[in-house]
């Protein structure tokens, strides 16, 4: 396995992201490092409430970044979404101000956190039909589910 500093890969990919999505605003990301190449998942919240989730792969040859390519991209409307499960460990939560925060928890605590969020929404008299829980699984193919 060829070694390339993770932070260097992150900065190169972030430059790629900024060029492609410079007009969008807030950038949130989580990453997963594979054995033979570098795959990153980026989550971008747009000012209009849209969420863009995409995977980028950095191809490493002779300890140099050879290519960066977009693997998959998903656009979602978060206007009626309370939270988004990014992976078994991370949950993106939309705050009352409309911003997004990423909460990292143990897999065992994930269901408890989700139930707590749903209960909070019910206690705030939010119509339960407008609450969606979408899930994004990485690095397998994209599966979006709304409950």
Short mmCIF file of C-alpha atoms in Angstrom, two decimals:
data_model
loop_
_atom_site.label_atom_id
_atom_site.label_comp_id
_atom_site.label_asym_id
_atom_site.label_seq_id
_atom_site.Cartn_x
_atom_site.Cartn_y
_atom_site.Cartn_z
CA UNK A 1 0.00 0.00 0.00
CA UNK A 2 1.40 3.36 -1.01
CA UNK A 3 1.50 5.97 1.70
CA UNK A 4 0.30 9.49 1.08
CA UNK A 5 -0.37 11.87 3.94
CA UNK A 6 -4.10 11.94 4.65
CA UNK A 7 -4.20 15.69 5.26
CA UNK A 8 -2.54 16.29 1.89
CA UNK A 9 -5.23 14.24 0.16
CA UNK A 10 -7.93 16.09 2.10
CA UNK A 11 -6.58 19.49 1.05
CA UNK A 12 -6.35 18.46 -2.63
CA UNK A 13 -9.90 17.09 -2.57
CA UNK A 14 -11.20 20.18 -0.77
CA UNK A 15 -9.67 22.35 -3.51
CA UNK A 16 -11.49 20.20 -6.09
CA UNK A 17 -14.73 20.60 -4.14
CA UNK A 18 -14.37 24.35 -3.77
CA UNK A 19 -13.84 24.78 -7.52
CA UNK A 20 -16.88 22.65 -8.35
CA UNK A 21 -19.22 23.96 -5.64
CA UNK A 22 -17.79 27.41 -4.93
CA UNK A 23 -21.26 29.00 -5.02
CA UNK A 24 -22.82 26.79 -2.39
CA UNK A 25 -21.76 27.82 1.08
CA UNK A 26 -21.20 25.51 4.07
CA UNK A 27 -19.07 22.42 3.61
CA UNK A 28 -19.26 19.39 5.90
CA UNK A 29 -17.38 16.19 5.28
CA UNK A 30 -16.58 12.76 6.58
CA UNK A 31 -14.03 10.46 5.03
CA UNK A 32 -13.15 6.83 4.83
CA UNK A 33 -9.79 5.56 3.67
CA UNK A 34 -9.79 2.38 1.62
CA UNK A 35 -6.87 0.05 1.29
CA UNK A 36 -5.80 0.69 -2.29
CA UNK A 37 -7.18 4.13 -2.98
CA UNK A 38 -8.63 7.08 -1.15
CA UNK A 39 -12.39 7.56 -1.19
CA UNK A 40 -14.01 10.53 0.47
CA UNK A 41 -17.61 11.39 1.13
CA UNK A 42 -18.46 15.06 1.19
CA UNK A 43 -21.72 16.55 2.42
CA UNK A 44 -22.52 20.10 1.32
CA UNK A 45 -25.46 22.11 2.59
CA UNK A 46 -26.64 24.74 0.12
CA UNK A 47 -28.13 28.03 1.18
CA UNK A 48 -31.52 27.05 -0.29
CA UNK A 49 -31.81 23.95 1.93
CA UNK A 50 -30.58 21.46 -0.67
CA UNK A 51 -28.05 18.90 0.47
CA UNK A 52 -25.51 17.42 -1.91
CA UNK A 53 -23.79 14.18 -0.92
CA UNK A 54 -21.05 12.85 -3.13
CA UNK A 55 -18.09 10.51 -3.13
CA UNK A 56 -14.71 11.41 -4.54
CA UNK A 57 -11.86 9.04 -5.20
CA UNK A 58 -8.19 10.02 -5.23
CA UNK A 59 -6.05 7.67 -7.33
CA UNK A 60 -2.53 7.29 -5.89
CA UNK A 61 0.40 6.21 -8.09
CA UNK A 62 4.01 6.28 -6.83
CA UNK A 63 2.98 8.22 -3.73
CA UNK A 64 1.53 11.02 -5.87
CA UNK A 65 -2.10 11.93 -6.42
CA UNK A 66 -2.65 10.88 -10.03
CA UNK A 67 -6.31 11.70 -10.46
CA UNK A 68 -9.37 12.83 -8.55
CA UNK A 69 -12.74 11.72 -9.86
CA UNK A 70 -16.34 12.03 -8.82
CA UNK A 71 -17.81 8.60 -8.07
CA UNK A 72 -21.41 9.43 -7.22
CA UNK A 73 -23.48 12.45 -6.38
CA UNK A 74 -26.88 12.67 -4.69
CA UNK A 75 -28.92 15.84 -4.28
CA UNK A 76 -31.57 15.98 -1.58
CA UNK A 77 -34.08 18.54 -0.45
CA UNK A 78 -33.71 18.93 3.30
CA UNK A 79 -36.64 21.28 3.81
CA UNK A 80 -38.73 18.52 5.46
CA UNK A 81 -35.83 16.46 6.78
CA UNK A 82 -34.92 16.48 10.45
CA UNK A 83 -31.80 14.32 10.25
CA UNK A 84 -29.75 12.27 7.82
CA UNK A 85 -27.85 9.11 8.71
CA UNK A 86 -24.48 9.31 6.95
CA UNK A 87 -23.10 5.96 8.12
CA UNK A 88 -23.40 3.67 11.17
CA UNK A 89 -21.45 6.18 13.28
CA UNK A 90 -22.52 9.62 12.09
CA UNK A 91 -25.79 11.50 11.96
CA UNK A 92 -26.26 14.88 10.31
CA UNK A 93 -28.82 16.85 12.33
CA UNK A 94 -30.59 19.97 11.12
CA UNK A 95 -30.80 22.55 13.89
CA UNK A 96 -33.68 24.92 14.54
CA UNK A 97 -31.62 27.66 12.88
CA UNK A 98 -31.50 25.58 9.69
CA UNK A 99 -27.81 24.73 9.92
CA UNK A 100 -26.47 21.18 9.93
CA UNK A 101 -24.22 19.57 12.51
CA UNK A 102 -22.61 16.14 12.34
CA UNK A 103 -22.94 14.05 15.51
CA UNK A 104 -20.69 11.01 15.95
CA UNK A 105 -22.00 8.23 18.21
CA UNK A 106 -21.47 4.54 18.90
CA UNK A 107 -23.62 2.31 16.66
CA UNK A 108 -25.48 1.10 19.78
CA UNK A 109 -26.42 4.70 20.63
CA UNK A 110 -27.61 5.58 17.12
CA UNK A 111 -31.15 4.22 17.55
CA UNK A 112 -31.49 5.97 20.93
CA UNK A 113 -30.39 9.28 19.40
CA UNK A 114 -32.79 8.90 16.45
CA UNK A 115 -35.69 8.05 18.77
CA UNK A 116 -34.84 11.08 20.91
CA UNK A 117 -34.86 13.33 17.84
CA UNK A 118 -38.21 11.95 16.73
CA UNK A 119 -39.65 12.45 20.24
CA UNK A 120 -38.37 16.03 20.32
CA UNK A 121 -40.03 16.71 16.99
CA UNK A 122 -43.31 15.28 18.27
CA UNK A 123 -43.14 17.32 21.47
CA UNK A 124 -42.58 20.46 19.41
CA UNK A 125 -45.84 19.68 17.57
CA UNK A 126 -44.14 19.10 14.25
CA UNK A 127 -46.45 17.15 11.97
CA UNK A 128 -45.00 13.65 11.91
CA UNK A 129 -45.80 13.29 8.22
CA UNK A 130 -43.27 16.02 7.42
CA UNK A 131 -40.41 14.32 9.25
CA UNK A 132 -38.17 12.20 7.07
CA UNK A 133 -35.21 10.07 8.01
CA UNK A 134 -33.05 9.51 4.97
CA UNK A 135 -30.06 7.19 4.99
CA UNK A 136 -26.92 7.35 2.90
CA UNK A 137 -24.74 4.25 2.89
CA UNK A 138 -21.11 4.53 1.79
CA UNK A 139 -19.18 3.15 -0.04
CA UNK A 140 -21.85 0.83 -1.46
CA UNK A 141 -24.33 2.12 -4.01
CA UNK A 142 -26.54 4.94 -2.87
CA UNK A 143 -29.73 3.95 -1.06
CA UNK A 144 -32.11 6.66 0.03
CA UNK A 145 -35.00 5.72 2.30
CA UNK A 146 -37.72 7.89 3.69
CA UNK A 147 -39.77 6.70 6.65
#
